[in-house]
Amino acid sequence: MSNQSTESLVISLVILVIFSGIFSATETAYSVASKIKLKSMDNDGKPGAKGALDILDHYDKFLSTVLIGNNIVNILSATLATILFTRIYGEGGATISTIVMTLLVLMFGEIAPKSIAKQAPEAFACRLVGLVKFFMTILTPLSLVFRGWQNLVQHMIHVENDDSDIQDELITMVDEAEREGDLEEHESDLISAAIEFNDLDVRDVLTPRVDVVAVEIGTPVEEIERTFRMNSFSRLPVYERSIDNIVGLIHEKDFYNLLYQDKEKAIIRKIIKPVVYTSENVKISTLLKQLQKAKVHLAVVLDEYGGTAGIITMEDIIEELVGEIWDEHDTVKEYYQKIDDQTYLIQCDADIDDMLDRFGEKPEEDEYDFITVSGWVIHELDHIPQVGEEFDFGHLHITITKADQRKVIQIRVEIRPKKEEKENRRDHRSDKKEEEEDDR
């Protein structure tokens, strides 16, 4: 074999391995690249950003093009390498070719280019726009064939496109930004709350019926005045005959203005303001718009039978975005009281998701009807427990410390070692015992 022929084969192999690396780097760059960053780069006039966004809009066509191109160059390089090494080493050349090309393609056609492209995917995507569009054009016929076959197979086996949950992606991005120091904790919390805001139902936020402070329409003004003073509320719901029939609300300011005019002849009906009625399953984002439109601050939440499930205020809704809002009359409630490193007293109107997150546990069901710790305890025991009852949940030991006939008021949580920790401690004790015996 002539030197010229050998050189041609070697040069061809080098070119093919380079193209293999380009295809691999391109695949990684466009798979990892953030559309948000590319749009920002496009707004800043970065060359190639607009083209990269266009390619991402046709991602299926791009991916089939890259995979076809990569396979073509890898097959060609393997073929040429086999010819080259067979001519040089005879029958053993095929084995040598396989080993050499596997190493070359892995190192320079896969691992290195993909690792480099992953470091700055948006920059790579912008630089490779022209080359990618060129191959997308010339490989269009093959791409169409393979995409048609892909669609046929998906249809035959009923494969549906698994669209990623954009909301989860956004929350993950926010968490990553916080970990990397790009966002402060309070900024991250606010953005995450805004993203999750539309998922919250009224039932997740309302003040339950048993905790509603309201007055009957015929209540003497002295008692209403005492209710305002004792609870420091600016508004009180007003019901007629039963709390299941809330007819409106009275403002503290209107009430005291009425008393100032003539306390003896004060008629509460004159100052009753209308309320908005809603159901437990309405999204709080929808209710917020209704409250704004009606220019009221309180809604009565009705259950499926038309009775009162609770109430919800505009402040309750806004607190889901910005966190707890305290005023000078609010009493800060401590839901968690730490006894020691392994023991806590917990008020049972605390949020169950928050409690289980704190202790590294989660409910056994993906969907559940309870919101509070009280609801969770009753669900686990399948009855309203009495003081002193106990149960285990994961690595938590729960003891009922306060309860009444209707609900659980307080529990004690003892954190016990998880199974893996127990096994590790047992192994450690066994090893230590063996060492002591050896020393003897």
PDB file of C-alpha atoms in Angstrom, residues 82-287:
ATOM      1  CA  THR A  82     -10.630  -1.512   9.486  1.00  0.00           C
ATOM      2  CA  ILE A  83      -9.312  -1.090   5.924  1.00  0.00           C
ATOM      3  CA  LEU A  84      -6.228   0.774   7.170  1.00  0.00           C
ATOM      4  CA  PHE A  85      -5.261  -1.627   9.966  1.00  0.00           C
ATOM      5  CA  THR A  86      -6.038  -4.738   7.900  1.00  0.00           C
ATOM      6  CA  ARG A  87      -3.675  -3.560   5.185  1.00  0.00           C
ATOM      7  CA  ILE A  88      -0.961  -2.910   7.767  1.00  0.00           C
ATOM      8  CA  TYR A  89      -1.424  -5.866  10.166  1.00  0.00           C
ATOM      9  CA  GLY A  90      -3.295  -8.394   8.085  1.00  0.00           C
ATOM     10  CA  GLU A  91      -6.046 -10.497   9.688  1.00  0.00           C
ATOM     11  CA  GLY A  92      -5.363  -9.131  13.179  1.00  0.00           C
ATOM     12  CA  GLY A  93      -5.957  -5.597  11.932  1.00  0.00           C
ATOM     13  CA  ALA A  94      -9.725  -5.818  12.455  1.00  0.00           C
ATOM     14  CA  THR A  95      -9.289  -6.423  16.193  1.00  0.00           C
ATOM     15  CA  ILE A  96      -6.706  -3.661  16.505  1.00  0.00           C
ATOM     16  CA  SER A  97      -9.001  -1.328  14.551  1.00  0.00           C
ATOM     17  CA  THR A  98     -11.900  -2.030  16.921  1.00  0.00           C
ATOM     18  CA  ILE A  99      -9.804  -1.298  20.023  1.00  0.00           C
ATOM     19  CA  VAL A 100      -8.169   1.848  18.627  1.00  0.00           C
ATOM     20  CA  MET A 101     -11.353   3.365  17.178  1.00  0.00           C
ATOM     21  CA  THR A 102     -13.355   2.598  20.332  1.00  0.00           C
ATOM     22  CA  LEU A 103     -10.825   4.527  22.404  1.00  0.00           C
ATOM     23  CA  LEU A 104     -10.557   7.393  19.900  1.00  0.00           C
ATOM     24  CA  VAL A 105     -14.326   7.808  19.481  1.00  0.00           C
ATOM     25  CA  LEU A 106     -14.946   7.594  23.236  1.00  0.00           C
ATOM     26  CA  MET A 107     -12.234  10.107  24.097  1.00  0.00           C
ATOM     27  CA  PHE A 108     -12.407  12.581  21.213  1.00  0.00           C
ATOM     28  CA  GLY A 109     -15.847  11.873  19.758  1.00  0.00           C
ATOM     29  CA  GLU A 110     -17.926  11.563  22.934  1.00  0.00           C
ATOM     30  CA  ILE A 111     -16.487  12.279  26.393  1.00  0.00           C
ATOM     31  CA  ALA A 112     -14.262  15.305  25.719  1.00  0.00           C
ATOM     32  CA  PRO A 113     -16.613  17.259  23.401  1.00  0.00           C
ATOM     33  CA  LYS A 114     -19.683  16.595  25.552  1.00  0.00           C
ATOM     34  CA  SER A 115     -17.875  17.638  28.733  1.00  0.00           C
ATOM     35  CA  ILE A 116     -16.626  20.856  27.114  1.00  0.00           C
ATOM     36  CA  ALA A 117     -20.033  21.693  25.590  1.00  0.00           C
ATOM     37  CA  LYS A 118     -21.758  21.170  28.939  1.00  0.00           C
ATOM     38  CA  GLN A 119     -19.607  23.888  30.541  1.00  0.00           C
ATOM     39  CA  ALA A 120     -21.022  26.632  28.284  1.00  0.00           C
ATOM     40  CA  PRO A 121     -23.946  25.167  26.303  1.00  0.00           C
ATOM     41  CA  GLU A 122     -25.444  28.492  25.201  1.00  0.00           C
ATOM     42  CA  ALA A 123     -22.119  29.759  23.824  1.00  0.00           C
ATOM     43  CA  PHE A 124     -21.550  26.490  21.951  1.00  0.00           C
ATOM     44  CA  ALA A 125     -25.096  26.523  20.602  1.00  0.00           C
ATOM     45  CA  CYS A 126     -24.604  30.038  19.201  1.00  0.00           C
ATOM     46  CA  ARG A 127     -21.259  29.190  17.572  1.00  0.00           C
ATOM     47  CA  LEU A 128     -22.544  26.023  15.901  1.00  0.00           C
ATOM     48  CA  VAL A 129     -25.765  27.482  14.452  1.00  0.00           C
ATOM     49  CA  GLY A 130     -24.500  27.694  10.856  1.00  0.00           C
ATOM     50  CA  LEU A 131     -23.109  24.164  10.806  1.00  0.00           C
ATOM     51  CA  VAL A 132     -26.221  22.701  12.446  1.00  0.00           C
ATOM     52  CA  LYS A 133     -28.563  24.375   9.954  1.00  0.00           C
ATOM     53  CA  PHE A 134     -26.377  23.161   7.076  1.00  0.00           C
ATOM     54  CA  PHE A 135     -26.659  19.529   8.208  1.00  0.00           C
ATOM     55  CA  MET A 136     -30.368  19.925   9.032  1.00  0.00           C
ATOM     56  CA  THR A 137     -30.869  20.982   5.415  1.00  0.00           C
ATOM     57  CA  ILE A 138     -28.819  18.287   3.638  1.00  0.00           C
ATOM     58  CA  LEU A 139     -30.037  15.485   5.926  1.00  0.00           C
ATOM     59  CA  THR A 140     -33.711  16.503   5.718  1.00  0.00           C
ATOM     60  CA  PRO A 141     -34.776  13.476   3.588  1.00  0.00           C
ATOM     61  CA  LEU A 142     -33.230  10.976   6.025  1.00  0.00           C
ATOM     62  CA  SER A 143     -34.531  12.942   8.989  1.00  0.00           C
ATOM     63  CA  LEU A 144     -38.085  12.837   7.630  1.00  0.00           C
ATOM     64  CA  VAL A 145     -37.888   9.068   7.149  1.00  0.00           C
ATOM     65  CA  PHE A 146     -36.657   8.420  10.684  1.00  0.00           C
ATOM     66  CA  ARG A 147     -39.110  10.844  12.299  1.00  0.00           C
ATOM     67  CA  GLY A 148     -41.951   9.230  10.360  1.00  0.00           C
ATOM     68  CA  TRP A 149     -40.835   5.828  11.638  1.00  0.00           C
ATOM     69  CA  GLN A 150     -40.591   7.209  15.173  1.00  0.00           C
ATOM     70  CA  ASN A 151     -44.153   8.568  15.024  1.00  0.00           C
ATOM     71  CA  LEU A 152     -45.411   5.246  13.661  1.00  0.00           C
ATOM     72  CA  VAL A 153     -43.780   3.267  16.480  1.00  0.00           C
ATOM     73  CA  GLN A 154     -45.131   5.694  19.092  1.00  0.00           C
ATOM     74  CA  HIS A 155     -48.610   5.333  17.623  1.00  0.00           C
ATOM     75  CA  MET A 156     -48.362   1.530  17.543  1.00  0.00           C
ATOM     76  CA  ILE A 157     -47.301   1.196  21.177  1.00  0.00           C
ATOM     77  CA  HIS A 158     -49.367   4.195  22.319  1.00  0.00           C
ATOM     78  CA  VAL A 159     -46.429   6.231  23.568  1.00  0.00           C
ATOM     79  CA  GLU A 160     -47.447   9.740  24.574  1.00  0.00           C
ATOM     80  CA  ASN A 161     -45.090  12.670  24.665  1.00  0.00           C
ATOM     81  CA  ASP A 162     -43.944  13.137  28.248  1.00  0.00           C
ATOM     82  CA  ASP A 163     -43.891  16.917  28.447  1.00  0.00           C
ATOM     83  CA  SER A 164     -41.799  18.119  31.350  1.00  0.00           C
ATOM     84  CA  ASP A 165     -43.562  19.978  34.109  1.00  0.00           C
ATOM     85  CA  ILE A 166     -42.569  23.587  33.497  1.00  0.00           C
ATOM     86  CA  GLN A 167     -43.514  24.585  37.033  1.00  0.00           C
ATOM     87  CA  ASP A 168     -41.216  21.953  38.566  1.00  0.00           C
ATOM     88  CA  GLU A 169     -38.428  23.046  36.222  1.00  0.00           C
ATOM     89  CA  LEU A 170     -38.830  26.663  37.282  1.00  0.00           C
ATOM     90  CA  ILE A 171     -38.761  25.780  40.978  1.00  0.00           C
ATOM     91  CA  THR A 172     -35.646  23.665  40.402  1.00  0.00           C
ATOM     92  CA  MET A 173     -34.003  26.586  38.603  1.00  0.00           C
ATOM     93  CA  VAL A 174     -34.843  28.896  41.502  1.00  0.00           C
ATOM     94  CA  ASP A 175     -33.412  26.409  44.032  1.00  0.00           C
ATOM     95  CA  GLU A 176     -30.229  26.072  41.956  1.00  0.00           C
ATOM     96  CA  ALA A 177     -29.902  29.852  41.722  1.00  0.00           C
ATOM     97  CA  GLU A 178     -30.228  30.108  45.516  1.00  0.00           C
ATOM     98  CA  ARG A 179     -27.615  27.392  46.092  1.00  0.00           C
ATOM     99  CA  GLU A 180     -25.209  29.110  43.699  1.00  0.00           C
ATOM    100  CA  GLY A 181     -25.698  32.441  45.466  1.00  0.00           C
ATOM    101  CA  ASP A 182     -27.469  34.212  42.595  1.00  0.00           C
ATOM    102  CA  LEU A 183     -30.622  34.634  44.714  1.00  0.00           C
ATOM    103  CA  GLU A 184     -31.064  35.452  48.384  1.00  0.00           C
ATOM    104  CA  GLU A 185     -33.206  33.077  50.445  1.00  0.00           C
ATOM    105  CA  HIS A 186     -36.103  35.554  50.748  1.00  0.00           C
ATOM    106  CA  GLU A 187     -36.007  36.180  46.982  1.00  0.00           C
ATOM    107  CA  SER A 188     -36.059  32.448  46.296  1.00  0.00           C
ATOM    108  CA  ASP A 189     -38.985  31.941  48.702  1.00  0.00           C
ATOM    109  CA  LEU A 190     -40.977  34.742  47.069  1.00  0.00           C
ATOM    110  CA  ILE A 191     -40.417  33.439  43.528  1.00  0.00           C
ATOM    111  CA  SER A 192     -41.248  29.848  44.539  1.00  0.00           C
ATOM    112  CA  ALA A 193     -44.415  31.024  46.299  1.00  0.00           C
ATOM    113  CA  ALA A 194     -45.461  32.956  43.186  1.00  0.00           C
ATOM    114  CA  ILE A 195     -44.880  29.894  40.983  1.00  0.00           C
ATOM    115  CA  GLU A 196     -46.899  27.623  43.287  1.00  0.00           C
ATOM    116  CA  PHE A 197     -49.607  30.238  43.941  1.00  0.00           C
ATOM    117  CA  ASN A 198     -51.948  28.969  41.205  1.00  0.00           C
ATOM    118  CA  ASP A 199     -51.887  25.434  42.628  1.00  0.00           C
ATOM    119  CA  LEU A 200     -53.410  26.390  45.972  1.00  0.00           C
ATOM    120  CA  ASP A 201     -57.115  25.846  46.593  1.00  0.00           C
ATOM    121  CA  VAL A 202     -59.224  27.829  49.040  1.00  0.00           C
ATOM    122  CA  ARG A 203     -59.395  24.761  51.311  1.00  0.00           C
ATOM    123  CA  ASP A 204     -55.606  24.942  51.729  1.00  0.00           C
ATOM    124  CA  VAL A 205     -55.760  28.456  53.173  1.00  0.00           C
ATOM    125  CA  LEU A 206     -59.140  29.011  54.842  1.00  0.00           C
ATOM    126  CA  THR A 207     -59.805  29.490  58.541  1.00  0.00           C
ATOM    127  CA  PRO A 208     -61.913  26.411  59.410  1.00  0.00           C
ATOM    128  CA  ARG A 209     -65.449  26.757  60.718  1.00  0.00           C
ATOM    129  CA  VAL A 210     -64.501  25.690  64.261  1.00  0.00           C
ATOM    130  CA  ASP A 211     -62.062  28.620  64.509  1.00  0.00           C
ATOM    131  CA  VAL A 212     -64.362  31.248  62.989  1.00  0.00           C
ATOM    132  CA  VAL A 213     -65.316  34.061  65.371  1.00  0.00           C
ATOM    133  CA  ALA A 214     -68.709  35.429  64.310  1.00  0.00           C
ATOM    134  CA  VAL A 215     -71.742  37.150  65.858  1.00  0.00           C
ATOM    135  CA  GLU A 216     -75.461  36.506  65.481  1.00  0.00           C
ATOM    136  CA  ILE A 217     -77.439  39.308  63.887  1.00  0.00           C
ATOM    137  CA  GLY A 218     -79.449  39.867  67.076  1.00  0.00           C
ATOM    138  CA  THR A 219     -76.459  39.925  69.433  1.00  0.00           C
ATOM    139  CA  PRO A 220     -76.507  42.906  71.869  1.00  0.00           C
ATOM    140  CA  VAL A 221     -74.065  45.668  70.958  1.00  0.00           C
ATOM    141  CA  GLU A 222     -72.255  45.256  74.285  1.00  0.00           C
ATOM    142  CA  GLU A 223     -71.400  41.650  73.435  1.00  0.00           C
ATOM    143  CA  ILE A 224     -70.296  42.593  69.914  1.00  0.00           C
ATOM    144  CA  GLU A 225     -68.099  45.316  71.371  1.00  0.00           C
ATOM    145  CA  ARG A 226     -66.569  42.785  73.750  1.00  0.00           C
ATOM    146  CA  THR A 227     -65.946  40.355  70.861  1.00  0.00           C
ATOM    147  CA  PHE A 228     -64.121  43.039  68.870  1.00  0.00           C
ATOM    148  CA  ARG A 229     -62.044  43.995  71.886  1.00  0.00           C
ATOM    149  CA  MET A 230     -61.109  40.443  72.912  1.00  0.00           C
ATOM    150  CA  ASN A 231     -60.128  39.217  69.431  1.00  0.00           C
ATOM    151  CA  SER A 232     -58.652  42.407  67.920  1.00  0.00           C
ATOM    152  CA  PHE A 233     -60.364  41.729  64.578  1.00  0.00           C
ATOM    153  CA  SER A 234     -61.189  44.557  62.180  1.00  0.00           C
ATOM    154  CA  ARG A 235     -64.132  42.590  60.743  1.00  0.00           C
ATOM    155  CA  LEU A 236     -66.636  40.093  62.110  1.00  0.00           C
ATOM    156  CA  PRO A 237     -68.894  37.780  60.080  1.00  0.00           C
ATOM    157  CA  VAL A 238     -72.577  38.101  60.935  1.00  0.00           C
ATOM    158  CA  TYR A 239     -74.920  35.103  60.765  1.00  0.00           C
ATOM    159  CA  GLU A 240     -78.655  34.639  61.124  1.00  0.00           C
ATOM    160  CA  ARG A 241     -79.881  31.741  63.292  1.00  0.00           C
ATOM    161  CA  SER A 242     -76.884  29.527  62.425  1.00  0.00           C
ATOM    162  CA  ILE A 243     -73.269  30.026  61.402  1.00  0.00           C
ATOM    163  CA  ASP A 244     -74.193  28.057  58.276  1.00  0.00           C
ATOM    164  CA  ASN A 245     -76.130  31.161  57.233  1.00  0.00           C
ATOM    165  CA  ILE A 246     -73.567  33.987  57.238  1.00  0.00           C
ATOM    166  CA  VAL A 247     -75.306  37.028  55.767  1.00  0.00           C
ATOM    167  CA  GLY A 248     -72.479  39.554  55.756  1.00  0.00           C
ATOM    168  CA  LEU A 249     -69.875  41.210  57.924  1.00  0.00           C
ATOM    169  CA  ILE A 250     -69.453  44.317  60.045  1.00  0.00           C
ATOM    170  CA  HIS A 251     -66.385  46.562  60.155  1.00  0.00           C
ATOM    171  CA  GLU A 252     -65.013  47.626  63.509  1.00  0.00           C
ATOM    172  CA  LYS A 253     -64.874  51.253  62.327  1.00  0.00           C
ATOM    173  CA  ASP A 254     -68.527  51.233  61.194  1.00  0.00           C
ATOM    174  CA  PHE A 255     -69.576  49.570  64.440  1.00  0.00           C
ATOM    175  CA  TYR A 256     -67.964  52.193  66.689  1.00  0.00           C
ATOM    176  CA  ASN A 257     -69.281  55.016  64.482  1.00  0.00           C
ATOM    177  CA  LEU A 258     -72.759  53.554  64.987  1.00  0.00           C
ATOM    178  CA  LEU A 259     -72.259  53.430  68.756  1.00  0.00           C
ATOM    179  CA  TYR A 260     -70.996  57.006  68.759  1.00  0.00           C
ATOM    180  CA  GLN A 261     -74.167  58.208  67.027  1.00  0.00           C
ATOM    181  CA  ASP A 262     -76.599  56.498  69.421  1.00  0.00           C
ATOM    182  CA  LYS A 263     -75.635  53.405  71.369  1.00  0.00           C
ATOM    183  CA  GLU A 264     -79.158  52.849  72.715  1.00  0.00           C
ATOM    184  CA  LYS A 265     -80.767  52.769  69.261  1.00  0.00           C
ATOM    185  CA  ALA A 266     -77.929  51.105  67.379  1.00  0.00           C
ATOM    186  CA  ILE A 267     -79.227  48.719  64.705  1.00  0.00           C
ATOM    187  CA  ILE A 268     -76.560  46.312  63.477  1.00  0.00           C
ATOM    188  CA  ARG A 269     -78.401  45.559  60.215  1.00  0.00           C
ATOM    189  CA  LYS A 270     -77.604  49.090  59.012  1.00  0.00           C
ATOM    190  CA  ILE A 271     -73.863  48.461  58.876  1.00  0.00           C
ATOM    191  CA  ILE A 272     -73.762  44.880  57.556  1.00  0.00           C
ATOM    192  CA  LYS A 273     -71.630  44.699  54.415  1.00  0.00           C
ATOM    193  CA  PRO A 274     -72.005  41.970  51.764  1.00  0.00           C
ATOM    194  CA  VAL A 275     -69.498  39.118  51.501  1.00  0.00           C
ATOM    195  CA  VAL A 276     -68.341  36.956  48.624  1.00  0.00           C
ATOM    196  CA  TYR A 277     -69.330  33.293  48.706  1.00  0.00           C
ATOM    197  CA  THR A 278     -66.964  30.697  47.326  1.00  0.00           C
ATOM    198  CA  SER A 279     -66.278  26.957  47.484  1.00  0.00           C
ATOM    199  CA  GLU A 280     -63.378  24.971  48.881  1.00  0.00           C
ATOM    200  CA  ASN A 281     -62.106  23.899  45.453  1.00  0.00           C
ATOM    201  CA  VAL A 282     -61.724  27.372  43.937  1.00  0.00           C
ATOM    202  CA  LYS A 283     -58.125  28.448  43.258  1.00  0.00           C
ATOM    203  CA  ILE A 284     -57.012  31.276  45.551  1.00  0.00           C
ATOM    204  CA  SER A 285     -55.714  33.184  42.511  1.00  0.00           C
ATOM    205  CA  THR A 286     -59.265  33.160  41.102  1.00  0.00           C
ATOM    206  CA  LEU A 287     -60.783  34.176  44.445  1.00  0.00           C
TER     207      LEU A 287
END
